[in-house]
mmCIF file of C-alpha atoms in Angstrom:
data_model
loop_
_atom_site.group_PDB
_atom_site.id
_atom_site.type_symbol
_atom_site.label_atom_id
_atom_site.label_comp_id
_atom_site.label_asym_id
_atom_site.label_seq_id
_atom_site.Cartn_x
_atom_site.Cartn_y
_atom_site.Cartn_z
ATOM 1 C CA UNK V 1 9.285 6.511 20.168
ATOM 2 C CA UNK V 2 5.926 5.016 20.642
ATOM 3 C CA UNK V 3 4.781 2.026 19.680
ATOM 4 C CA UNK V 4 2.414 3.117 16.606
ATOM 5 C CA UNK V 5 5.384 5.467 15.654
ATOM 6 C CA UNK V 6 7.813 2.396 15.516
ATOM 7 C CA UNK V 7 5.326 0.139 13.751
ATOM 8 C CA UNK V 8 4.378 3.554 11.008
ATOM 9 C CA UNK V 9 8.194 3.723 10.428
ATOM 10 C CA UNK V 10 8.722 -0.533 10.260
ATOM 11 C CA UNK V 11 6.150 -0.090 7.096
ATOM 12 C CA UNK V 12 7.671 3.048 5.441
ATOM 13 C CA UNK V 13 8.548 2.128 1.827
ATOM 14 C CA UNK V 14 12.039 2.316 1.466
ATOM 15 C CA UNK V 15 13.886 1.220 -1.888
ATOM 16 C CA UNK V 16 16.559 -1.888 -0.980
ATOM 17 C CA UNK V 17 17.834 -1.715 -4.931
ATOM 18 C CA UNK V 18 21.077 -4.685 -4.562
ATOM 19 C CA UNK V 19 21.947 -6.538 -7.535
ATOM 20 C CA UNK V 20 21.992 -9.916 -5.400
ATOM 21 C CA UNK V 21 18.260 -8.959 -3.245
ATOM 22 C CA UNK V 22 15.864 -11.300 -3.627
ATOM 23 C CA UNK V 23 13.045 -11.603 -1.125
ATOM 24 C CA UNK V 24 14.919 -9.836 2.363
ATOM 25 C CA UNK V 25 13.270 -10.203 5.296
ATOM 26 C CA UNK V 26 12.125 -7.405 7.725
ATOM 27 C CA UNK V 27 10.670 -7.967 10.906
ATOM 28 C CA UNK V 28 9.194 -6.697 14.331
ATOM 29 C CA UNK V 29 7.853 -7.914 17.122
ATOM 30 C CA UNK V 30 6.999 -5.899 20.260
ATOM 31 C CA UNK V 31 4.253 -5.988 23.063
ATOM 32 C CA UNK V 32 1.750 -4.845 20.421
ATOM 33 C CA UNK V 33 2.200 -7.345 17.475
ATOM 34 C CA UNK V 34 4.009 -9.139 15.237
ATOM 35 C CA UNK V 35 5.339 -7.458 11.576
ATOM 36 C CA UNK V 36 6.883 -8.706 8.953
ATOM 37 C CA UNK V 37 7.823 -7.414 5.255
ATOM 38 C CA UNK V 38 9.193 -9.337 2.155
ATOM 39 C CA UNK V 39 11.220 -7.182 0.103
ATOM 40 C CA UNK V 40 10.042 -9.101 -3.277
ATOM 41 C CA UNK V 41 11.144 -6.583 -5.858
ATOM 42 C CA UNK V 42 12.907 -3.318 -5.940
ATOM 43 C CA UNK V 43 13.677 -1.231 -8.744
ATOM 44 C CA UNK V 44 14.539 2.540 -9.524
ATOM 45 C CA UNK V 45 10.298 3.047 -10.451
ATOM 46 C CA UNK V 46 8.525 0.160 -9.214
ATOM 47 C CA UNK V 47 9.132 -1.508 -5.581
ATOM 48 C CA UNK V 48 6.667 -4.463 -4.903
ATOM 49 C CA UNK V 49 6.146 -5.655 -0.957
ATOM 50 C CA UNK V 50 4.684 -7.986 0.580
ATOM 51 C CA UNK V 51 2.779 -7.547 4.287
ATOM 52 C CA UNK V 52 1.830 -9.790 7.363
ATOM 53 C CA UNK V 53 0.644 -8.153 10.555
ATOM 54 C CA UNK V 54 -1.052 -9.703 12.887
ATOM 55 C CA UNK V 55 -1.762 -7.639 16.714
ATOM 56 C CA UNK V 56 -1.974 -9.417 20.049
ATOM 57 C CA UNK V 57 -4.994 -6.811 21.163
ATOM 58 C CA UNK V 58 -6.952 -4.494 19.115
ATOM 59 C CA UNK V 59 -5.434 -1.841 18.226
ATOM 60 C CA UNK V 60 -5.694 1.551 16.580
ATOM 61 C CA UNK V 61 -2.949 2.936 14.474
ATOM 62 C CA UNK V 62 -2.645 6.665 12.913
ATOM 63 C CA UNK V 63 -1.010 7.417 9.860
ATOM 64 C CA UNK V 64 0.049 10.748 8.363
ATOM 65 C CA UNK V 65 1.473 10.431 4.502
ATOM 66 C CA UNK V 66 4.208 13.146 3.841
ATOM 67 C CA UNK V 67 4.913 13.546 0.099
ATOM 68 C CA UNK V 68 4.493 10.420 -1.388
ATOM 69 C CA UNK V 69 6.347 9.451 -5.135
ATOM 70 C CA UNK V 70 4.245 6.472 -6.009
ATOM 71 C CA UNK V 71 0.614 5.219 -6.595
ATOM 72 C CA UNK V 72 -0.454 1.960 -4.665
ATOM 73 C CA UNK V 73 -1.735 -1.081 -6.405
ATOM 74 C CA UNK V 74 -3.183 -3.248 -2.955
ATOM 75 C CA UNK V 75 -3.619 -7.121 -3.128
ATOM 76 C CA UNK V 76 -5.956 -7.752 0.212
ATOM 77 C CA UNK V 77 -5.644 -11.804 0.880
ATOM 78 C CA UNK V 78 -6.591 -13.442 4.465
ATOM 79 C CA UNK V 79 -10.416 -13.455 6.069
ATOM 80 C CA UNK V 80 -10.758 -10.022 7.538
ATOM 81 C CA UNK V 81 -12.305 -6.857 5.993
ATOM 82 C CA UNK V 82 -9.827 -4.201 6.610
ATOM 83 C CA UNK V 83 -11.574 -0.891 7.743
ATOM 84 C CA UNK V 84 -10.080 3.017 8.042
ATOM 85 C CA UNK V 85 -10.929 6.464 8.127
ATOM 86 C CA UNK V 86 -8.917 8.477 5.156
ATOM 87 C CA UNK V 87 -9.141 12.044 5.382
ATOM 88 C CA UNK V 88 -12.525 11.594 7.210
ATOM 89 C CA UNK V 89 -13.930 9.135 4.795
ATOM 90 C CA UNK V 90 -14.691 5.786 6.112
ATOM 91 C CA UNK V 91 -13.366 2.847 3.303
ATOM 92 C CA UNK V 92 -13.637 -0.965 3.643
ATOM 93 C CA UNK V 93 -11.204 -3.537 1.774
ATOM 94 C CA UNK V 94 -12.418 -6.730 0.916
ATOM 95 C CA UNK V 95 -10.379 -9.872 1.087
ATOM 96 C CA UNK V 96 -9.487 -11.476 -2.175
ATOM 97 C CA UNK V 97 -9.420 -8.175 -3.450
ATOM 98 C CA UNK V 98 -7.806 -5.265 -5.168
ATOM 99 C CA UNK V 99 -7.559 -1.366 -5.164
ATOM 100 C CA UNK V 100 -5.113 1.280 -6.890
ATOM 101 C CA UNK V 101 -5.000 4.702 -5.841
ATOM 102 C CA UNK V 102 -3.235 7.511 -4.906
ATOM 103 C CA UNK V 103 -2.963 9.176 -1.758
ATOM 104 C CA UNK V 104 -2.810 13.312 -1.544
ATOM 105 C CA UNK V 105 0.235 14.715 0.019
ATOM 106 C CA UNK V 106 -0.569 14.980 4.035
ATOM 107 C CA UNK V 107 -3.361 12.770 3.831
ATOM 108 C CA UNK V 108 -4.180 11.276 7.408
ATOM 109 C CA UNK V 109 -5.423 7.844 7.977
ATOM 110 C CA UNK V 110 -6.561 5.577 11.108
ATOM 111 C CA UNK V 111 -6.844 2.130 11.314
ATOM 112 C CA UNK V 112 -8.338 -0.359 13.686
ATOM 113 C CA UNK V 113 -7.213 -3.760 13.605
ATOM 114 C CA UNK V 114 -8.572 -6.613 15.623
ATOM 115 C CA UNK V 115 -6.933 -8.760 18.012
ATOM 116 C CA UNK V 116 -5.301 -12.040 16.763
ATOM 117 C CA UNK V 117 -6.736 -11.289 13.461
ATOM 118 C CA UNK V 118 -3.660 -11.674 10.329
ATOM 119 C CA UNK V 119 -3.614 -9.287 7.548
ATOM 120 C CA UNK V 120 -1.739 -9.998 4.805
ATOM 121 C CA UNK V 121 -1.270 -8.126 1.235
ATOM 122 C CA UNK V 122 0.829 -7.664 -1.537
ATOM 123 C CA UNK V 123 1.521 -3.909 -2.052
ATOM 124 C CA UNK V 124 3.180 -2.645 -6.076
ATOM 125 C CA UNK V 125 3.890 0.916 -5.856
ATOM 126 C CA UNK V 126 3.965 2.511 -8.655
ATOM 127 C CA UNK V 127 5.743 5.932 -10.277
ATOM 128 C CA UNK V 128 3.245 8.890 -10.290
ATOM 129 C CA UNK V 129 3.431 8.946 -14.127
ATOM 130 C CA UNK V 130 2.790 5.427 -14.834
ATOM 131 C CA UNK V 131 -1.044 5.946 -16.625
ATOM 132 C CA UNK V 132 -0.038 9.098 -18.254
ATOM 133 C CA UNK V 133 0.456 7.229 -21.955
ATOM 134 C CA UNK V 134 -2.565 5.943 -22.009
ATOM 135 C CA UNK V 135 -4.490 8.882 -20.364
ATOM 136 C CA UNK V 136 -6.003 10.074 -23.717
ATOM 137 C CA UNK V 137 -7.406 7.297 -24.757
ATOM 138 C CA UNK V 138 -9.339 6.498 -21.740
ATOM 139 C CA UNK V 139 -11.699 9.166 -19.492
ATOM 140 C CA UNK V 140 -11.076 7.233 -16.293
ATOM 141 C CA UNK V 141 -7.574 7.272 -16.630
ATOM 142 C CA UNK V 142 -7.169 11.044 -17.055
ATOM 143 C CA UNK V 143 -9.788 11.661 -14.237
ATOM 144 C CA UNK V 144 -7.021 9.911 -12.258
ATOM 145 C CA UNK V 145 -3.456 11.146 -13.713
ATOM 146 C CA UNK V 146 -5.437 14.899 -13.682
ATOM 147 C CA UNK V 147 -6.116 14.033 -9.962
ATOM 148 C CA UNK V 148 -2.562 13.348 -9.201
ATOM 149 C CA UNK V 149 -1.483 16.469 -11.060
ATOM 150 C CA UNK V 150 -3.544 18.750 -8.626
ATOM 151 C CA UNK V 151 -2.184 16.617 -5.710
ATOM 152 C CA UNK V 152 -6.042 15.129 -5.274
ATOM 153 C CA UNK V 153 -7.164 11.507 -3.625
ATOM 154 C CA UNK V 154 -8.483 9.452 -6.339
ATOM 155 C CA UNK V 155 -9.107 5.755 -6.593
ATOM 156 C CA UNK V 156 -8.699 4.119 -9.923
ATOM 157 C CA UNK V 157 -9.527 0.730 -8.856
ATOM 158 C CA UNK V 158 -12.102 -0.466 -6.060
ATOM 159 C CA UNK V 159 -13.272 -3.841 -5.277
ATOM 160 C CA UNK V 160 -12.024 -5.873 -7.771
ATOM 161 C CA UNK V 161 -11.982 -9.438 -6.499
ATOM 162 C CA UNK V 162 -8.364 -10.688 -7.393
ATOM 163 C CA UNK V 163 -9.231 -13.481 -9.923
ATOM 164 C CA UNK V 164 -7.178 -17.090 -10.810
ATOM 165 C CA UNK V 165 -5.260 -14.930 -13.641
ATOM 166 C CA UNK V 166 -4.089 -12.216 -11.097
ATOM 167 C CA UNK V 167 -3.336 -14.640 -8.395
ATOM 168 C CA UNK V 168 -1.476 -16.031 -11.326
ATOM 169 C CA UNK V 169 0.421 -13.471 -12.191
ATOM 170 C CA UNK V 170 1.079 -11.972 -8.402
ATOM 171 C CA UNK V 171 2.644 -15.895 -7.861
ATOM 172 C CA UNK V 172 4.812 -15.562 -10.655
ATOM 173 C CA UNK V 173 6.513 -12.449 -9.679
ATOM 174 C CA UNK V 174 6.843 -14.135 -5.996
ATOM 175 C CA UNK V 175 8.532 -16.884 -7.777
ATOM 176 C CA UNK V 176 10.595 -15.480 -10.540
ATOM 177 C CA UNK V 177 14.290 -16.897 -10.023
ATOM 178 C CA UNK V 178 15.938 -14.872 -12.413
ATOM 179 C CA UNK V 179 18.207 -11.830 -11.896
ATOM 180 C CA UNK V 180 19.616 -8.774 -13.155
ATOM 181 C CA UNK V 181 18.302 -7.126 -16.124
ATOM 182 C CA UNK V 182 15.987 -10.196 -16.371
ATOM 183 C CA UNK V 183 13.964 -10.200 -13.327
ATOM 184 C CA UNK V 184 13.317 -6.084 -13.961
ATOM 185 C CA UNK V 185 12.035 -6.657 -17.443
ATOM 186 C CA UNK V 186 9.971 -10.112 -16.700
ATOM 187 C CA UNK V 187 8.587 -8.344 -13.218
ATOM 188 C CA UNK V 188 7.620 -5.051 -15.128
ATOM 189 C CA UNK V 189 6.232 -7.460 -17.704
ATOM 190 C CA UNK V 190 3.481 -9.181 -15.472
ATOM 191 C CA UNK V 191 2.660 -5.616 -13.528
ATOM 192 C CA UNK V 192 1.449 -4.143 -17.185
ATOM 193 C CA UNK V 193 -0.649 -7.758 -17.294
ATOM 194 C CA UNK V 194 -1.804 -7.389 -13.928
ATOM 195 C CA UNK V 195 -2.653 -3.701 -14.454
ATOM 196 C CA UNK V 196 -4.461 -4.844 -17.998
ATOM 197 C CA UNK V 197 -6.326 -7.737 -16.036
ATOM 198 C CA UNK V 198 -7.483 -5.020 -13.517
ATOM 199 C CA UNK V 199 -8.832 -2.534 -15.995
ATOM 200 C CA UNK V 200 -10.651 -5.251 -18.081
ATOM 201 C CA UNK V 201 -11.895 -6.689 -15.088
ATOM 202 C CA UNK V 202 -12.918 -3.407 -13.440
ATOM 203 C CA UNK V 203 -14.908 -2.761 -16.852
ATOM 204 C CA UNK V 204 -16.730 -6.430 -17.308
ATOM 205 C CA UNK V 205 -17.857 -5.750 -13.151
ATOM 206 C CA UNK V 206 -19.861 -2.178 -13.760
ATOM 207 C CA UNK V 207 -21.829 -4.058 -16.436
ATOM 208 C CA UNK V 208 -22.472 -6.843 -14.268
ATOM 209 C CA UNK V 209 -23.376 -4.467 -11.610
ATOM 210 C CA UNK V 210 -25.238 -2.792 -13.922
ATOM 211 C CA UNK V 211 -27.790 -5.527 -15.053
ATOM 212 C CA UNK V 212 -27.910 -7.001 -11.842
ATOM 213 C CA UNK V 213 -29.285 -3.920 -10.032
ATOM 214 C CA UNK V 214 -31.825 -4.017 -13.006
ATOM 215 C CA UNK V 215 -32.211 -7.474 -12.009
ATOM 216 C CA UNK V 216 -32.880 -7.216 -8.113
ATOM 217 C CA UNK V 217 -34.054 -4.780 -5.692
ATOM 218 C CA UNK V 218 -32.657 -5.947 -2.291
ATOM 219 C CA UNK V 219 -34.476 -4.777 1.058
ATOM 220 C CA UNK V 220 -32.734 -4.881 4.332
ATOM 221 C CA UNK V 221 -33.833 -7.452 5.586
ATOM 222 C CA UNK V 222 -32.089 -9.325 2.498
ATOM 223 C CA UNK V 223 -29.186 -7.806 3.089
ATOM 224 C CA UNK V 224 -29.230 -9.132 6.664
ATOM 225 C CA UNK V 225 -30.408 -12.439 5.503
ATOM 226 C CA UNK V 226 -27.369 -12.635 3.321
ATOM 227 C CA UNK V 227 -25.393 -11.215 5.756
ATOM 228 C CA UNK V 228 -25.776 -14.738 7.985
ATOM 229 C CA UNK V 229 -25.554 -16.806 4.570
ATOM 230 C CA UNK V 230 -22.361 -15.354 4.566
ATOM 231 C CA UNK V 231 -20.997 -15.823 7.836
ATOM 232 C CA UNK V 232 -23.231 -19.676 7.759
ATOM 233 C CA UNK V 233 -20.164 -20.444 4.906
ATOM 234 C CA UNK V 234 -17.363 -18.614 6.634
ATOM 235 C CA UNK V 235 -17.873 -21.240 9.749
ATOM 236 C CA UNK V 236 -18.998 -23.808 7.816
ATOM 237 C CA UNK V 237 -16.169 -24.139 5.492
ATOM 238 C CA UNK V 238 -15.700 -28.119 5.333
ATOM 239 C CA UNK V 239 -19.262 -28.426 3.693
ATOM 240 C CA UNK V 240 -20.115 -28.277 0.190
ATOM 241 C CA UNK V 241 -23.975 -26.516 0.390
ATOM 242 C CA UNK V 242 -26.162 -25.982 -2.927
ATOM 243 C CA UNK V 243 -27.569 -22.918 -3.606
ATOM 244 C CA UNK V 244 -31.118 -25.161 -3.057
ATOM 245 C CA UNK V 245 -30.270 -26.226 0.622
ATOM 246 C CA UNK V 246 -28.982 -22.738 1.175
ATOM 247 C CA UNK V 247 -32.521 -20.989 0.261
ATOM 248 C CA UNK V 248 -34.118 -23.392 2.433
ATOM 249 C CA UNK V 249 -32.318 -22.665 5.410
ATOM 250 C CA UNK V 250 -32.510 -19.334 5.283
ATOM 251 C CA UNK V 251 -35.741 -18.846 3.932
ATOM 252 C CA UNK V 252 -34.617 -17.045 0.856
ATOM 253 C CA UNK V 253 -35.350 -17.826 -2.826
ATOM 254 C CA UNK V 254 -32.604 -18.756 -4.627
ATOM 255 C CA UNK V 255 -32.799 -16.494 -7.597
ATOM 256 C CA UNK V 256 -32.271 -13.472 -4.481
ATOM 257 C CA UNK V 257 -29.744 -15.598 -2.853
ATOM 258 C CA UNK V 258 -27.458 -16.119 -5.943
ATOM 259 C CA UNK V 259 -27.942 -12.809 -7.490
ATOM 260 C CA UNK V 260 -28.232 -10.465 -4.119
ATOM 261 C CA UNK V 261 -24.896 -12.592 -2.465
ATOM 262 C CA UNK V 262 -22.816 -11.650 -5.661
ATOM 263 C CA UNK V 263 -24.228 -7.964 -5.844
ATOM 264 C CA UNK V 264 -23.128 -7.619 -2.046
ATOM 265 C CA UNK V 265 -20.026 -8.870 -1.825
ATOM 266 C CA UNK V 266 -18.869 -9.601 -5.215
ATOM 267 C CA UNK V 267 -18.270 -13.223 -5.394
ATOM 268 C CA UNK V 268 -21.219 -16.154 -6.527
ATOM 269 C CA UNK V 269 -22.072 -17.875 -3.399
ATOM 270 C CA UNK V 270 -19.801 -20.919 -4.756
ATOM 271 C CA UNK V 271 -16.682 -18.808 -5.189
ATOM 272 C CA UNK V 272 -16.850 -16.964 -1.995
ATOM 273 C CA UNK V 273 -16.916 -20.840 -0.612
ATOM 274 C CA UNK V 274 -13.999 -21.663 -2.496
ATOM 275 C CA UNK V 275 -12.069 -18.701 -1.898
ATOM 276 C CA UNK V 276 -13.006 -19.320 2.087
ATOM 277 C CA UNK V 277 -11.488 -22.859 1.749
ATOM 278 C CA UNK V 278 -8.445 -22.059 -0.487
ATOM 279 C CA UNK V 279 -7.670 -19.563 1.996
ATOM 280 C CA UNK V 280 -7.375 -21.860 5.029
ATOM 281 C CA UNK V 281 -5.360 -23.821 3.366
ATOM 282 C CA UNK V 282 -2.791 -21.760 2.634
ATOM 283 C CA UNK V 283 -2.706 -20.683 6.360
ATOM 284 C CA UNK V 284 -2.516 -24.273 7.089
ATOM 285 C CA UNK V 285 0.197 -24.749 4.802
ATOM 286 C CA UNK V 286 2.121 -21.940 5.972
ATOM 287 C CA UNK V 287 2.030 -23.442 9.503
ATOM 288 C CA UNK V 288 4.223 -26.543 8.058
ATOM 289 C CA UNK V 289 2.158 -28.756 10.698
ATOM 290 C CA UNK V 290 -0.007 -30.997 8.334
ATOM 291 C CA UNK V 291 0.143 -33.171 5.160
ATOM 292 C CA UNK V 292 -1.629 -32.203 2.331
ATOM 293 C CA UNK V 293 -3.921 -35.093 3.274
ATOM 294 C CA UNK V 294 -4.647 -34.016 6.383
ATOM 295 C CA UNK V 295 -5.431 -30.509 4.703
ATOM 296 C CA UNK V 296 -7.727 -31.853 2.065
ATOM 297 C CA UNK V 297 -9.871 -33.787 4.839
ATOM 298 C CA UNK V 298 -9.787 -31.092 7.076
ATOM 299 C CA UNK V 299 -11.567 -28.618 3.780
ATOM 300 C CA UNK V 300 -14.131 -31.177 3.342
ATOM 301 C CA UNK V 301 -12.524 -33.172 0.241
ATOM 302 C CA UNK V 302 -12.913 -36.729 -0.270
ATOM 303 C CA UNK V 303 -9.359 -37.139 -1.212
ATOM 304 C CA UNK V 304 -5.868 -35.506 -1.728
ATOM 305 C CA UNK V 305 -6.658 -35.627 -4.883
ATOM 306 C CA UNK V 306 -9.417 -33.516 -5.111
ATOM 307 C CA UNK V 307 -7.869 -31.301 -3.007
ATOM 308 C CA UNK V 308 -5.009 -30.856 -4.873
ATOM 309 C CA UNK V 309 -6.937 -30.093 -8.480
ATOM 310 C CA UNK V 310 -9.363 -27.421 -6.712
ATOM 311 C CA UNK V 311 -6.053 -25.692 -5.433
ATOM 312 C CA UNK V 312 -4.575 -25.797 -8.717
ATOM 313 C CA UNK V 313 -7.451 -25.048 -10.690
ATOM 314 C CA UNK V 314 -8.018 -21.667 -7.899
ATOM 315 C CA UNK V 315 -3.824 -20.326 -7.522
ATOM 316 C CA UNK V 316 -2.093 -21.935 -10.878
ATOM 317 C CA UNK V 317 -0.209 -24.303 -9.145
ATOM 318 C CA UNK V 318 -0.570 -27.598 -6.948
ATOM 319 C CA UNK V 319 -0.223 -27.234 -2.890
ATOM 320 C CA UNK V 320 2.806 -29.278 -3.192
ATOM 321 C CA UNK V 321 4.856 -27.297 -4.656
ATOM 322 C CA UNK V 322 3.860 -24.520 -2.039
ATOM 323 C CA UNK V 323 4.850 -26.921 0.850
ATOM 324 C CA UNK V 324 7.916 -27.525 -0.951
ATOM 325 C CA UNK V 325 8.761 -24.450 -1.246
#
């Protein structure tokens, strides 16, 4: 077996329905990378996973999808835009950010993932049915169950940045301690939130979009400009810029800057900094290797305090408790 065939097979969603599982553990490690999978919920329609990869050289991987018996609700976190080719269509994911869709029987895909880069995201699949209730109530939604019916790629939800409420809600299915019949119905529960989040969420972005592309015509030489405004926060992380000092350094007015930065990659220039921070400190929390002190200088904060509210205030609950834990 080759190595991308071992690593396609290590990711195939298998259901791991015990009444004691709680969060198993898969791994793999081999010349190529390292791979690991948290079982976080199984159940006879819904199976929820959660993903780290990270690859010791860049790598390409192929995918073919036999006949598939669930739609795919993706949670992208970490820094790195994920890129692939589906069926000949080239698609981008966006960290901090959230797609559903479903897949057509024998669909091919190829990936290319950097070297020493770490993807992670949360993954609900869901039963092929699961929007067919609602589908006459709402055109979208029976553009999408019709899709699945003819055995047709269709993507429901696309580029929804994954807001405090769904980071919420993701964290409190991670977390949930009960068991039995409890956990199913409390899990199930916060998936028809999260899925109700989404959908509002997806609607309140077109208008947005909307009356911001009535609001702004960006050349490309904006685009580019904004392009390094970006990357200016991405290494720049432990500073706390205004949108006034940004438009000076860059040359840009501000009314472009805040309103072409959020049409382009969907977050106010503040957010995206936040989300950049919050971010690093979860990988630095992960690592076990500093305080929370040490975190909260290290992001730019005068104090553990701060640090500790803006953390709260971003996931729903204080970086303690995730150390703890």
């Amino acid at each position: 077996m080759g190595r991308g065939e071992e690593i396609v097979e290590f990711f195939e969603v298998e259901n791991m329905v015990t009444k004691e599982m709680y969060q198993s553990k898969k791994e793999l490690t081999n010349d190529v990378g390292t791979f690991i999978t948290y079982h976080i919920f199984d159940c006879a329609d819904i199976i929820i996973r959660q993903y780290y990869l990270k690859y010791n050289q860049d790598y390409a991987l192929h995918y073919v999808f036999e006949e598939t018996e669930f739609i795919e609700l993706s949670f992208f976190f970490g820094k790195h835009i994920v890129k692939d080719v589906i069926n000949g269509k080239h698609n981008r994911y966006l960290p901090f950010h959230c797609y559903l869709s479903y897949l057509k029987s024998g669909s091919t895909a190829d990936v290319v993932f950097e070297k020493d880069a770490v993807y992670e995201h949360l993954d609900i699949y869901l039963p092929l049915d699961f929007f067919k209730e609602w589908e006459q109530y709402d055109e979208t939604i029976a553009e999408f169950t019709n899709a699945i019916k003819t055995n047709e790629s269709h993507r429901l939800i696309k580029d929804v940045k994954l807001t405090q409420e769904l980071l919420i809600l993701s964290n409190e299915i991670k977390t949930c301690s009960y068991k039995g019949i409890s956990r199913e119905i409390f899990v199930k529960s916060k998936v028809l939130e999260i899925i109700a989040v989404l959908l509002n969420e997806r609607e309140q972005r077109v208008e947005e979009c909307s009356k911001l592309q009535l609001g702004i015509k960006l050349t490309e030489e904006d685009e580019v400009v904004l392009s390094k405004v970006k990357d200016f926060i991405d290494l720049n992380y432990r500073e706390f810029y205004t949108t006034e000092e940004l438009s000076k350094m860059f040359f840009i007015n501000e009314y472009k800057l805040k309103r072409g930065f959020k049409h382009l990659y969907n977050l106010g220039l503040f957010e995206y900094a936040q989300h950049r921070r919050m971010n690093i400190a979860i990988e630095k929390l992960e690592e076990a290797c500093y305080t929370i002190t040490e975190i909260a200088f290290d992001l730019g904060y005068s104090s553990s305090v701060a640090f500790s509210k803006a953390f709260k205030k971003h996931y729903g609950y204080p970086p303690k408790k995730f150390f703890l834990n």
